[in-house]
Coordinates of C-alpha atoms in Angstrom, one line a residue:
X1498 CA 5.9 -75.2 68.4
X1499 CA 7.0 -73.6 65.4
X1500 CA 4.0 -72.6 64.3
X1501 CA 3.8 -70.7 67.3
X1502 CA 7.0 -69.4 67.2
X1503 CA 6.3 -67.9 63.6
X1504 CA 3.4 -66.5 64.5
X1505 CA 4.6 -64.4 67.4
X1506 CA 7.7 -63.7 65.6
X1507 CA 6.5 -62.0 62.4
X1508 CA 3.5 -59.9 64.8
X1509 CA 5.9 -58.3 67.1
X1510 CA 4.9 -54.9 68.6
X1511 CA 6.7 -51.8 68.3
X1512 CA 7.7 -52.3 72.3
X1513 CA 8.7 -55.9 71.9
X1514 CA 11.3 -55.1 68.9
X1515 CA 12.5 -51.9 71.1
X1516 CA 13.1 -54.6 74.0
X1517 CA 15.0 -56.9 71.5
X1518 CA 17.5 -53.6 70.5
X1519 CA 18.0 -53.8 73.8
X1520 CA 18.6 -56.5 75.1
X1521 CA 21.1 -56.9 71.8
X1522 CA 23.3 -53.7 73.0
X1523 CA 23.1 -55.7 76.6
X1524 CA 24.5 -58.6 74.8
X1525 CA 27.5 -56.3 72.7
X1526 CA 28.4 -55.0 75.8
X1527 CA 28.7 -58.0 78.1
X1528 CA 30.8 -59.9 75.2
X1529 CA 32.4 -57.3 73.4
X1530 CA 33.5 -59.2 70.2
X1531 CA 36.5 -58.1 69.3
X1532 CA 37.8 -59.7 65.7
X1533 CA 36.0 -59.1 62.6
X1534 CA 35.0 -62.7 62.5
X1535 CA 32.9 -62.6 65.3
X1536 CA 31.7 -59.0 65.1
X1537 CA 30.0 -60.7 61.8
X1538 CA 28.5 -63.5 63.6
X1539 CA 27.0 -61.3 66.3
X1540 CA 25.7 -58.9 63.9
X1541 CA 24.4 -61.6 62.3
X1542 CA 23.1 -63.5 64.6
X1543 CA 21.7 -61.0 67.0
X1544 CA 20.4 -57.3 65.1
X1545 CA 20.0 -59.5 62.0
X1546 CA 17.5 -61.9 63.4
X1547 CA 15.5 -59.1 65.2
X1548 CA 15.5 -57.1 61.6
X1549 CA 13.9 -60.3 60.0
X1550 CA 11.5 -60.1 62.6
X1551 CA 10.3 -56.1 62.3
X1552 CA 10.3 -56.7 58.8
X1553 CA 8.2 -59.2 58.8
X1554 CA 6.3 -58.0 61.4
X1555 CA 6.0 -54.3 59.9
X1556 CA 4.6 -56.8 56.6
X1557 CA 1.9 -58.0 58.7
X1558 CA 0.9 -55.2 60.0
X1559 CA 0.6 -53.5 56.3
X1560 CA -1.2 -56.8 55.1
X1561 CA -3.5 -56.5 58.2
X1562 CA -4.7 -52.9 57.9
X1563 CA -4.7 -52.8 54.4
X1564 CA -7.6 -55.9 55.0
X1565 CA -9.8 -53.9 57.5
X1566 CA -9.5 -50.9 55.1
X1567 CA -11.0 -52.5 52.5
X1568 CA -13.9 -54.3 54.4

């Protein structure tokens, strides 16, 4: 399962990681956290996790193209 996970993870399209902003601001919104403490931990948790994702995805992408360029 985790080899699934990664793999959808790291190819996410540009619509999929705009869905993800989204749904984070949803999230903000419904909980509001209020102290620093847990403004950290959502921004952590949340917008963190979906920027290791476009980054990782916008890597794969690069590493893709850069493969069918060259063929």
């Amino acid at each position: 399962m985790l080899g699934a996970f990664g793999k959808t993870f790291f190819r996410a399209t540009p619509q999929q990681l705009f869905m993800q902003l989204m749904i984070d601001i949803l999230w903000y919104l419904i909980f509001r956290p209020t102290d620093s403490f847990s403004m950290w931990v959502y921004i952590i948790i949340l917008p963190g996790f979906d920027l290791v994702s476009a980054i990782g995805s916008f890597w794969n992408y690069v590493k893709d193209n850069k493969q069918q360029s060259n063929k």
